[in-house]
XYZ file of C-alpha atoms in Angstrom:
649
model
C -38.053 14.694 16.659
C -35.155 17.156 16.307
C -34.481 20.704 17.383
C -34.253 22.252 13.909
C -37.328 20.846 12.191
C -39.988 20.517 14.925
C -39.863 23.839 16.744
C -41.079 27.022 15.062
C -39.662 28.967 17.971
C -36.105 28.238 16.839
C -36.664 27.980 13.107
C -34.250 30.835 12.442
C -31.529 29.705 14.859
C -28.040 29.094 13.397
C -26.987 25.492 12.753
C -23.796 25.828 14.759
C -25.845 26.999 17.767
C -28.094 23.964 17.389
C -25.003 21.796 17.252
C -23.790 23.341 20.523
C -27.103 22.456 22.121
C -26.925 18.907 20.888
C -23.368 18.404 22.141
C -24.426 19.810 25.491
C -27.225 17.257 25.670
C -24.924 14.483 24.540
C -22.386 15.223 27.279
C -25.124 15.469 29.908
C -27.261 12.568 28.686
C -26.957 10.563 31.911
C -28.226 13.347 34.210
C -31.607 14.911 33.429
C -31.271 17.532 36.152
C -27.925 18.793 34.803
C -29.344 18.916 31.278
C -32.392 20.943 32.323
C -30.258 23.404 34.280
C -27.771 23.805 31.405
C -30.588 24.351 28.909
C -32.103 26.991 31.191
C -28.722 28.747 31.174
C -28.557 28.620 27.377
C -32.189 29.690 26.892
C -33.180 31.914 29.846
C -36.257 33.345 28.111
C -37.534 30.065 26.627
C -41.090 29.039 27.703
C -41.228 25.989 29.987
C -43.176 23.803 27.544
C -40.719 24.490 24.705
C -37.824 23.795 27.059
C -39.389 20.440 27.993
C -39.726 19.526 24.306
C -36.088 20.433 23.800
C -35.154 18.174 26.691
C -37.109 15.194 25.341
C -35.874 15.700 21.772
C -32.223 15.963 22.730
C -32.372 12.852 24.912
C -33.985 10.907 22.086
C -31.420 12.105 19.524
C -28.548 11.251 21.875
C -29.857 7.713 22.236
C -30.163 7.410 18.441
C -26.577 8.629 18.041
C -25.287 6.056 20.494
C -27.040 3.300 18.534
C -25.590 4.649 15.262
C -22.075 4.655 16.674
C -22.496 1.058 17.847
C -23.729 -0.012 14.403
C -20.874 1.635 12.536
C -18.310 0.286 15.075
C -15.090 1.605 13.521
C -12.219 -0.869 13.751
C -9.304 -0.226 16.086
C -5.797 0.044 14.679
C -4.941 -3.530 15.636
C -8.160 -5.002 14.274
C -7.879 -2.997 11.059
C -4.241 -4.024 10.697
C -5.156 -7.662 11.319
C -7.811 -7.527 8.590
C -5.406 -5.958 6.113
C -2.504 -8.244 7.006
C -4.785 -11.239 6.556
C -5.764 -9.898 3.147
C -2.105 -9.308 2.290
C -1.313 -12.913 3.231
C -4.033 -14.196 0.906
C -2.971 -11.771 -1.833
C 0.655 -12.869 -1.558
C -0.276 -16.547 -1.744
C -2.345 -15.831 -4.852
C 0.495 -13.675 -6.153
C 2.938 -16.532 -5.668
C 0.679 -18.832 -7.671
C 0.692 -16.121 -10.335
C 4.313 -14.980 -10.348
C 6.112 -18.318 -10.005
C 4.491 -20.101 -12.989
C 4.653 -16.796 -14.847
C 8.425 -16.654 -14.394
C 8.686 -20.176 -15.784
C 6.785 -19.138 -18.906
C 8.343 -15.716 -19.428
C 11.946 -16.422 -18.306
C 14.052 -13.354 -17.354
C 13.690 -11.866 -20.855
C 9.889 -11.925 -20.767
C 9.939 -10.786 -17.132
C 11.865 -7.721 -18.302
C 9.041 -6.877 -20.751
C 6.491 -7.427 -17.977
C 8.457 -5.239 -15.550
C 9.057 -2.527 -18.141
C 5.304 -2.014 -18.570
C 4.951 -1.532 -14.822
C 7.846 0.904 -14.777
C 5.796 3.323 -16.896
C 2.512 2.509 -15.179
C 3.599 3.123 -11.587
C 4.562 6.823 -11.920
C 1.327 7.580 -13.780
C -0.683 5.627 -11.217
C 1.031 7.629 -8.477
C -0.174 10.916 -9.933
C -3.686 9.701 -10.736
C -4.583 7.544 -7.767
C -1.897 6.681 -5.218
C -2.084 9.827 -3.076
C -5.834 10.294 -3.107
C -7.042 7.310 -1.033
C -4.637 8.363 1.709
C -5.768 11.987 1.491
C -9.461 11.043 1.520
C -8.921 8.639 4.430
C -7.136 11.318 6.432
C -9.801 13.956 5.783
C -12.719 11.585 6.416
C -11.165 10.405 9.685
C -10.579 13.969 10.871
C -14.120 15.082 9.955
C -15.654 12.074 11.726
C -13.633 12.883 14.851
C -15.136 16.399 14.760
C -18.680 15.166 14.049
C -18.800 16.821 10.602
C -20.600 13.984 8.841
C -22.065 16.221 6.152
C -18.526 17.001 5.026
C -17.866 13.260 4.751
C -20.768 12.936 2.320
C -19.641 15.992 0.375
C -16.102 14.639 0.238
C -17.375 11.458 -1.388
C -19.258 13.428 -4.044
C -16.170 15.510 -4.796
C -13.922 12.433 -5.014
C -16.247 10.628 -7.441
C -16.052 13.432 -9.997
C -12.372 14.195 -9.455
C -11.103 10.608 -9.539
C -13.114 9.724 -12.633
C -11.545 12.586 -14.568
C -8.081 11.730 -13.263
C -8.528 8.091 -14.239
C -9.331 8.885 -17.847
C -6.436 11.350 -17.971
C -4.054 8.678 -16.635
C -5.247 6.183 -19.246
C -4.741 8.719 -22.056
C -1.320 9.747 -20.733
C -0.092 6.168 -20.574
C -1.185 5.521 -24.143
C 0.455 8.743 -25.329
C 3.779 7.965 -23.610
C 3.924 4.325 -24.675
C 5.951 4.864 -27.884
C 8.529 7.320 -26.464
C 9.000 5.156 -23.387
C 9.369 1.916 -25.362
C 12.031 3.489 -27.569
C 13.934 4.771 -24.549
C 13.689 1.818 -22.167
C 14.410 -1.186 -24.391
C 17.267 -1.564 -26.841
C 15.701 -4.619 -28.532
C 12.967 -2.486 -30.129
C 9.706 -0.900 -28.953
C 7.606 -3.782 -30.276
C 8.769 -5.967 -27.397
C 7.296 -3.701 -24.704
C 4.376 -1.910 -26.387
C 1.816 -4.767 -26.163
C 2.283 -5.010 -22.405
C 2.062 -1.228 -21.936
C -1.166 -1.031 -23.957
C -2.686 -3.941 -22.028
C -1.910 -2.251 -18.699
C -3.142 1.248 -19.608
C -6.848 0.690 -18.659
C -5.698 -0.413 -15.208
C -4.807 3.217 -14.459
C -8.471 4.159 -14.944
C -9.854 1.370 -12.770
C -7.344 1.975 -9.981
C -8.334 5.627 -9.874
C -11.996 4.608 -9.535
C -11.069 2.108 -6.818
C -9.525 4.978 -4.845
C -12.969 6.586 -4.451
C -14.198 3.794 -2.205
C -11.010 2.637 -0.514
C -10.241 6.117 0.767
C -13.778 6.541 2.129
C -13.911 3.238 3.997
C -10.354 3.485 5.310
C -11.185 6.920 6.711
C -14.275 5.425 8.385
C -11.902 2.788 9.831
C -13.606 -0.056 8.003
C -10.803 -2.001 6.349
C -12.950 -4.931 5.215
C -13.962 -3.516 1.789
C -10.322 -2.711 1.010
C -9.223 -6.194 2.084
C -11.861 -8.014 0.039
C -11.221 -5.862 -3.028
C -7.495 -6.606 -2.829
C -8.187 -10.341 -2.739
C -10.547 -10.110 -5.721
C -7.945 -8.115 -7.629
C -5.280 -10.757 -6.966
C -7.649 -13.585 -7.849
C -8.565 -11.965 -11.170
C -4.891 -11.411 -11.935
C -4.141 -15.062 -11.208
C -6.968 -16.587 -13.227
C -6.992 -14.270 -16.216
C -3.344 -13.180 -16.300
C -1.817 -16.619 -15.987
C -4.463 -18.119 -18.260
C -3.898 -15.575 -21.018
C -0.109 -15.853 -20.742
C -0.147 -19.655 -20.898
C -2.708 -19.669 -23.721
C -0.619 -17.221 -25.763
C 2.523 -19.320 -25.283
C 0.671 -22.449 -26.368
C -0.765 -20.717 -29.433
C 2.714 -19.548 -30.495
C 4.196 -23.022 -29.969
C 1.467 -24.667 -32.037
C 1.889 -22.145 -34.842
C 5.631 -22.841 -34.925
C 5.051 -26.592 -35.087
C 2.587 -26.182 -37.977
C 4.398 -23.614 -40.116
C 7.731 -22.690 -38.517
C 6.470 -19.154 -37.825
C 5.371 -17.116 -34.800
C 2.735 -14.462 -35.500
C 3.503 -14.908 -39.202
C 7.281 -14.366 -38.907
C 9.594 -17.268 -39.762
C 11.806 -18.404 -36.856
C 15.094 -20.329 -37.318
C 14.677 -22.565 -34.234
C 12.312 -23.480 -31.427
C 14.315 -21.328 -28.995
C 13.974 -18.285 -31.238
C 10.262 -19.046 -31.571
C 9.866 -19.088 -27.794
C 11.671 -15.744 -27.441
C 9.570 -14.213 -30.235
C 6.371 -15.120 -28.370
C 7.419 -13.482 -25.114
C 6.138 -9.914 -25.828
C 2.611 -11.217 -26.448
C 2.840 -13.539 -23.432
C 3.844 -10.616 -21.212
C 0.927 -8.586 -22.597
C -1.495 -11.409 -21.773
C -0.205 -11.574 -18.201
C -0.489 -7.805 -17.793
C -4.029 -7.751 -19.195
C -5.008 -10.117 -16.397
C -3.897 -7.400 -13.978
C -6.254 -4.969 -15.708
C -9.151 -7.441 -15.444
C -8.400 -7.925 -11.738
C -8.566 -4.180 -11.092
C -11.896 -4.008 -12.941
C -13.331 -6.782 -10.737
C -12.101 -4.953 -7.633
C -13.808 -1.731 -8.715
C -17.096 -3.510 -9.465
C -17.098 -5.123 -6.021
C -16.489 -1.810 -4.231
C -19.166 -0.040 -6.252
C -21.738 -2.766 -5.454
C -20.687 -2.789 -1.781
C -21.244 0.960 -1.536
C -24.615 0.756 -3.274
C -25.712 -1.930 -0.825
C -24.158 -0.735 2.459
C -23.465 2.958 2.015
C -21.099 4.713 4.412
C -22.811 3.852 7.701
C -23.575 7.474 8.580
C -27.119 7.760 9.961
C -29.761 10.423 9.477
C -29.428 11.359 13.154
C -25.737 12.092 12.746
C -26.413 14.113 9.611
C -29.137 16.137 11.332
C -26.834 17.186 14.127
C -23.744 17.731 12.002
C -22.697 21.326 11.262
C -23.479 22.652 7.782
C -21.231 21.153 5.094
C -18.205 23.013 3.852
C -18.459 24.302 0.294
C -17.372 21.694 -2.258
C -14.863 24.117 -3.723
C -13.141 24.394 -0.350
C -13.198 20.608 0.097
C -11.723 20.144 -3.362
C -8.973 22.629 -2.556
C -8.207 20.902 0.758
C -8.215 17.477 -0.905
C -5.727 18.624 -3.521
C -3.610 20.360 -0.879
C -3.439 17.093 1.082
C -3.227 14.665 -1.836
C -0.652 16.324 -4.079
C 2.290 15.971 -1.648
C 1.278 12.365 -0.918
C 0.963 11.644 -4.641
C 4.355 13.197 -5.278
C 5.814 11.014 -2.534
C 4.306 7.932 -4.122
C 5.585 9.183 -7.463
C 9.091 9.353 -6.039
C 8.823 5.732 -4.882
C 7.490 4.542 -8.207
C 9.922 6.655 -10.193
C 12.581 4.408 -8.709
C 11.216 1.572 -10.858
C 11.429 3.860 -13.882
C 14.978 4.790 -12.907
C 15.830 1.099 -12.618
C 14.238 0.300 -15.979
C 15.947 3.134 -17.834
C 19.354 3.378 -16.138
C 19.800 -0.326 -15.501
C 19.115 -1.325 -19.095
C 21.140 1.573 -20.468
C 24.194 1.086 -18.259
C 24.200 -2.703 -18.736
C 23.996 -2.145 -22.492
C 26.968 0.235 -22.202
C 28.923 -2.468 -20.361
C 28.096 -4.989 -23.079
C 29.445 -2.584 -25.686
C 32.593 -1.674 -23.739
C 33.575 -4.994 -22.106
C 31.320 -7.810 -23.351
C 33.821 -10.593 -22.692
C 34.539 -9.417 -19.146
C 30.834 -9.118 -18.285
C 30.020 -12.555 -19.685
C 33.011 -14.035 -17.881
C 31.585 -12.823 -14.545
C 28.379 -14.798 -15.057
C 29.776 -17.733 -17.028
C 27.113 -20.245 -18.017
C 24.448 -18.612 -15.853
C 23.328 -16.647 -18.938
C 21.981 -18.950 -21.712
C 23.836 -18.798 -25.029
C 20.694 -17.984 -27.033
C 20.256 -14.860 -24.895
C 23.808 -13.824 -25.768
C 23.259 -14.499 -29.472
C 20.064 -12.406 -29.519
C 21.897 -9.553 -27.705
C 19.384 -9.686 -24.832
C 21.889 -9.841 -21.966
C 20.797 -6.451 -20.492
C 17.144 -7.577 -20.580
C 18.102 -10.909 -18.998
C 19.956 -9.247 -16.105
C 17.181 -6.711 -15.659
C 14.729 -9.619 -15.532
C 16.791 -11.154 -12.713
C 16.638 -7.845 -10.877
C 12.855 -7.717 -11.449
C 12.436 -11.201 -9.964
C 14.514 -10.213 -6.907
C 12.555 -6.970 -6.589
C 9.290 -8.941 -6.522
C 10.455 -10.750 -3.384
C 11.869 -7.509 -1.954
C 8.399 -5.925 -2.181
C 6.862 -8.619 0.030
C 8.126 -6.923 3.188
C 6.969 -3.328 2.521
C 3.594 -4.676 1.392
C 2.945 -6.057 4.884
C 3.780 -2.793 6.628
C 1.721 -0.930 4.054
C -1.259 -2.625 5.708
C -0.140 -1.206 9.063
C 0.226 2.234 7.476
C -3.292 2.113 6.024
C -4.791 1.086 9.363
C -2.672 3.551 11.341
C -3.520 6.632 9.278
C -7.130 7.142 10.500
C -6.225 6.136 14.078
C -3.280 8.532 14.323
C -5.256 11.270 12.552
C -8.113 10.924 15.049
C -5.654 10.971 17.968
C -3.942 14.074 16.575
C -7.282 15.818 15.955
C -8.465 15.026 19.494
C -5.363 16.667 21.006
C -4.724 13.685 23.298
C -0.976 13.274 23.665
C -1.318 9.936 25.475
C -3.554 8.539 22.746
C -1.176 9.778 20.047
C 1.824 8.181 21.749
C -0.022 4.890 22.114
C -0.946 4.829 18.415
C 2.549 5.709 17.179
C 4.329 3.172 19.378
C 1.784 0.560 18.328
C 2.641 1.006 14.668
C 6.397 1.085 15.176
C 6.548 -2.010 17.361
C 4.252 -4.110 15.224
C 6.169 -3.070 12.086
C 9.538 -3.952 13.642
C 8.250 -7.318 14.838
C 7.295 -8.315 11.280
C 9.881 -6.437 9.220
C 13.179 -7.458 10.813
C 12.799 -11.259 10.595
C 11.359 -11.087 7.078
C 14.125 -8.872 5.710
C 16.935 -10.805 7.375
C 15.415 -14.097 6.276
C 15.262 -12.951 2.650
C 18.866 -11.813 2.784
C 20.288 -14.974 4.365
C 18.138 -17.403 2.345
C 18.227 -15.460 -0.920
C 19.630 -18.086 -3.284
C 17.705 -21.091 -1.850
C 14.444 -19.132 -2.026
C 15.104 -17.977 -5.605
C 16.009 -21.504 -6.684
C 12.870 -22.880 -5.033
C 10.514 -20.262 -6.493
C 11.968 -19.461 -9.903
C 13.760 -22.687 -10.819
C 17.182 -23.276 -12.340
C 16.174 -21.766 -15.708
C 15.828 -18.286 -14.169
C 19.441 -17.859 -12.989
C 18.817 -18.232 -9.228
C 22.466 -17.467 -8.463
C 22.238 -14.008 -10.057
C 18.810 -13.284 -8.586
C 19.925 -14.566 -5.175
C 22.951 -12.283 -5.057
C 20.734 -9.295 -5.820
C 18.167 -10.366 -3.216
C 20.811 -10.739 -0.501
C 21.246 -6.949 -0.636
C 17.601 -6.115 -1.316
C 16.557 -8.160 1.727
C 18.371 -5.685 3.999
C 16.968 -2.789 1.953
C 13.479 -4.214 2.524
C 13.836 -3.597 6.267
C 14.471 0.123 5.755
C 11.768 0.400 3.099
C 9.168 -1.414 5.172
C 9.836 0.595 8.333
C 9.762 3.905 6.458
C 6.276 3.239 5.016
C 4.270 3.472 8.284
C 6.512 6.253 9.617
C 5.724 8.384 6.580
C 2.031 7.556 6.916
C 2.113 8.868 10.486
C 3.823 12.051 9.340
C 0.931 12.533 6.936
C -1.530 11.836 9.745
C -0.110 14.627 11.932
C -0.425 17.104 9.087
C 3.104 17.096 7.625
C 2.200 15.704 4.218
C 5.074 17.682 2.710
C 7.912 15.934 4.540
C 7.592 12.406 3.101
C 7.747 13.700 -0.454
C 10.890 15.707 0.306
C 12.606 12.697 1.840
C 11.517 10.414 -0.981
C 12.823 12.690 -3.708
C 16.110 13.061 -1.830
C 16.377 9.285 -1.663
C 15.504 8.978 -5.345
C 18.251 11.450 -6.268
C 20.800 9.419 -4.305
C 19.548 6.196 -5.883
C 19.774 7.627 -9.412
C 23.365 8.751 -8.923
C 24.405 5.428 -7.417
C 22.631 3.478 -10.163
C 24.399 5.399 -12.889
C 27.825 5.115 -11.273
C 27.730 1.598 -9.828
C 25.829 -0.247 -12.578
C 28.294 1.136 -15.116
C 31.172 -0.233 -13.037
C 32.165 -3.779 -14.019
C 32.830 -4.637 -10.344
C 29.171 -4.037 -9.405
C 27.084 -4.120 -12.664
C 23.517 -5.224 -11.755
C 24.376 -5.355 -8.038
C 24.845 -1.583 -8.159
C 21.086 -1.112 -8.435
C 20.527 -3.156 -5.277
C 23.126 -1.125 -3.382
C 21.501 2.109 -4.573
C 18.122 0.883 -3.293
C 19.614 0.032 0.115
C 21.211 3.465 0.578
C 18.068 5.211 -0.688
C 15.688 3.667 1.849
C 18.153 3.877 4.730
C 18.350 7.640 4.159
C 14.558 7.949 3.927
C 13.967 6.021 7.171
C 16.479 8.036 9.205
C 15.053 11.358 7.984
C 11.458 10.220 8.604
C 12.133 9.065 12.172
C 13.897 12.318 13.042
C 10.991 14.311 11.589
C 8.375 12.254 13.444
C 10.166 12.860 16.741
C 10.461 16.591 16.019
C 6.820 17.042 14.964
C 5.222 15.078 17.808
C 7.770 15.667 20.558
C 7.501 12.000 21.545
C 10.352 9.687 22.500
C 10.252 6.764 20.083
C 12.205 4.240 22.210
C 14.049 2.887 19.148
C 16.478 0.588 21.036
C 13.540 -1.069 22.778
C 11.512 -1.241 19.559
C 14.267 -2.658 17.347
C 16.625 -4.458 19.733
C 14.814 -7.652 20.617
C 13.203 -8.242 17.187
C 16.657 -7.695 15.639
C 18.287 -10.314 17.886
C 15.473 -12.815 17.364
C 15.406 -12.185 13.602
C 19.175 -12.609 13.221
C 19.157 -15.883 15.196
C 16.280 -17.173 13.069
C 17.921 -16.209 9.768
C 21.213 -17.878 10.711
C 19.326 -20.982 11.823
C 17.489 -21.151 8.497
C 20.761 -21.004 6.570
C 22.405 -23.677 8.754
C 19.437 -26.048 8.522
C 19.257 -25.601 4.737
C 22.982 -26.217 4.335
C 22.984 -29.315 6.564
C 20.018 -30.916 4.775
C 21.002 -29.991 1.232
C 22.862 -33.254 0.543
C 20.136 -35.474 1.977
C 16.994 -33.718 0.713
C 16.058 -31.867 -2.452
C 16.822 -28.174 -2.626
C 13.161 -27.217 -2.199
C 12.651 -29.526 0.795
C 15.850 -28.294 2.462
C 14.820 -24.640 1.938
C 11.324 -25.249 3.348
C 12.812 -27.052 6.355
C 15.155 -24.134 6.998
C 12.316 -21.604 6.745
C 10.102 -23.682 9.062
C 12.906 -23.931 11.633
C 13.437 -20.153 11.455
C 9.723 -19.402 11.955
C 9.513 -21.762 14.934
C 12.633 -20.299 16.523
C 11.398 -16.734 16.026
C 8.082 -17.514 17.713
C 9.935 -19.031 20.673
C 12.267 -16.012 20.865
C 9.341 -13.621 20.544
C 7.672 -15.144 23.595
C 10.903 -15.634 25.560
C 12.193 -12.096 24.953
C 8.837 -10.424 25.528
C 8.458 -9.227 21.938
C 4.895 -10.505 21.998
C 2.789 -11.760 24.892
C -0.464 -13.642 25.340
C -2.173 -10.322 25.972
C -0.913 -9.117 22.595
C -2.474 -12.088 20.824
C -5.779 -11.494 22.600
C -5.673 -7.825 21.636
C -5.288 -8.709 17.963
C -8.296 -11.019 18.022
C -10.444 -8.654 20.062
C -9.356 -5.485 18.303
C -8.402 -3.803 21.597
C -5.076 -2.740 23.021
C -4.604 -3.834 26.642
C -2.711 -1.591 29.011
C 0.195 -4.016 29.169
C 0.907 -3.273 25.531
C 1.592 0.389 26.161
C 4.946 -0.394 27.756
C 7.982 0.163 25.512
C 8.965 -3.510 25.602
C 5.679 -4.882 24.324
C 3.616 -4.770 21.180
C 0.689 -2.368 21.199
């Protein structure tokens, strides 16, 4: 039974009036007398029998709604973050199994081809897909908080059509820009980068389609589909990408042994043959990424077909009439475009690195080749020098360091994804206490993870690079770059959830402004510092550090201004900073003391293990995390003790 379909007496009543009646019943569901009196006030001329039917119908619908809410059971911020962080951990382990052997096969030169394809892909992906899951999640969360479930359904229909068109446009744009980009980015010839760019182009389409479902479920505060799809994507990349790369390298080696050629071109030596095979190897690795994104999309599509969105017929019956799709499309674009531009600014930094870094290093090789080579000595192989691939080699070292740098922001990205619907719902509800609790939760949890990870990467840069990439990948050069990028990772990782919260409170324009300002600073510093023989490739790392430090400071100031909340930064950052610094120093000391007695890998692992153990002890001793915090993560609830500035919420 329901008040709009079973009673002829109110057949012509407006839907918003019916919704008022339902909400009245819902608020009064535990007191029949209050409900009857309130209904009599709303409907003074209604016959008694019709009024009784209203009473029975509303009570029944309220009970159905309670059951529906229990079934959907949206995840809390902490539980959603735990799900996503767990997925990130699995993804990073799979990524390590992918990237480490891949670096052995590709070497820094092949890694430069691999990274160059991504440098074009990321800006296009930002425009086509990156901003839309966040925008959809924000809008879905806000509409659910207001009970407008019909708009949630309409939003999904709009996003399916819009994202499909955008995906095909992104694929076509990447194919169209492949030749101009390859000519601009690589001095060794476009043929070295084009295969990888073409292999990655379909990924733009699949990632846009993935956004349809991730945005919906994140807005409904169900992070499980996103987590599982991320794991499937990483698994597909590992199996197919590494398999295709290794198979291509083996095919080239066998052809050289049979005929002295690679892909039909005669090669003077085995080393030249290996370098000639690298463009195709990089393309094989990248195509595995495309296959992984396709598997992720197929899983999400099947999950939606099987489980739907969890919105019940009762909730739809009592929801206000849906907003016109044209208005929803306009609101989606209004929300998504600034977010997409912000993501574009972040990903343009990779394009800036690819273009400026290669160009300025090539300028240095033309102006002062002997001086540049003298700085690195024997760290650059002689065959790389003979083939004039020194800029690509150094850029490959930077790419390897950047891969480790991205580990830290990836973790806090999970916090940002989980925080967005929670903060949006708190903002929409108008509860200042709830908003403060959500914001402090995100900041404290981010600081607890970010500070030790970034400091650990910086202090243990060279041992980690030697352990992961091996001696053939210039761990000294990569380690020096990572020592700076490790500090930059702290600023980058902390800025990610802060910007997500700015988007949640309705200021989607501010993150993009800050990001483009940071990108402008980074571009200037890259051009100036990389072209200076005293900094060369290290200039790009310094530019990244300054860029993200500026973004974080601006974002924190804006968050304080928009919400009017005190952020308690000394309390949030102080104790994790002390514990992280002690742990990082301990790791370096343990590694150095064991280096003569154990292998480099064993000494590095022992140092990392000692640092993790010490940080856990410090975290408990200094009150960074308590037993109540651990219980809250497993239960998905935030106990009251966590709301204090000194604890994790």
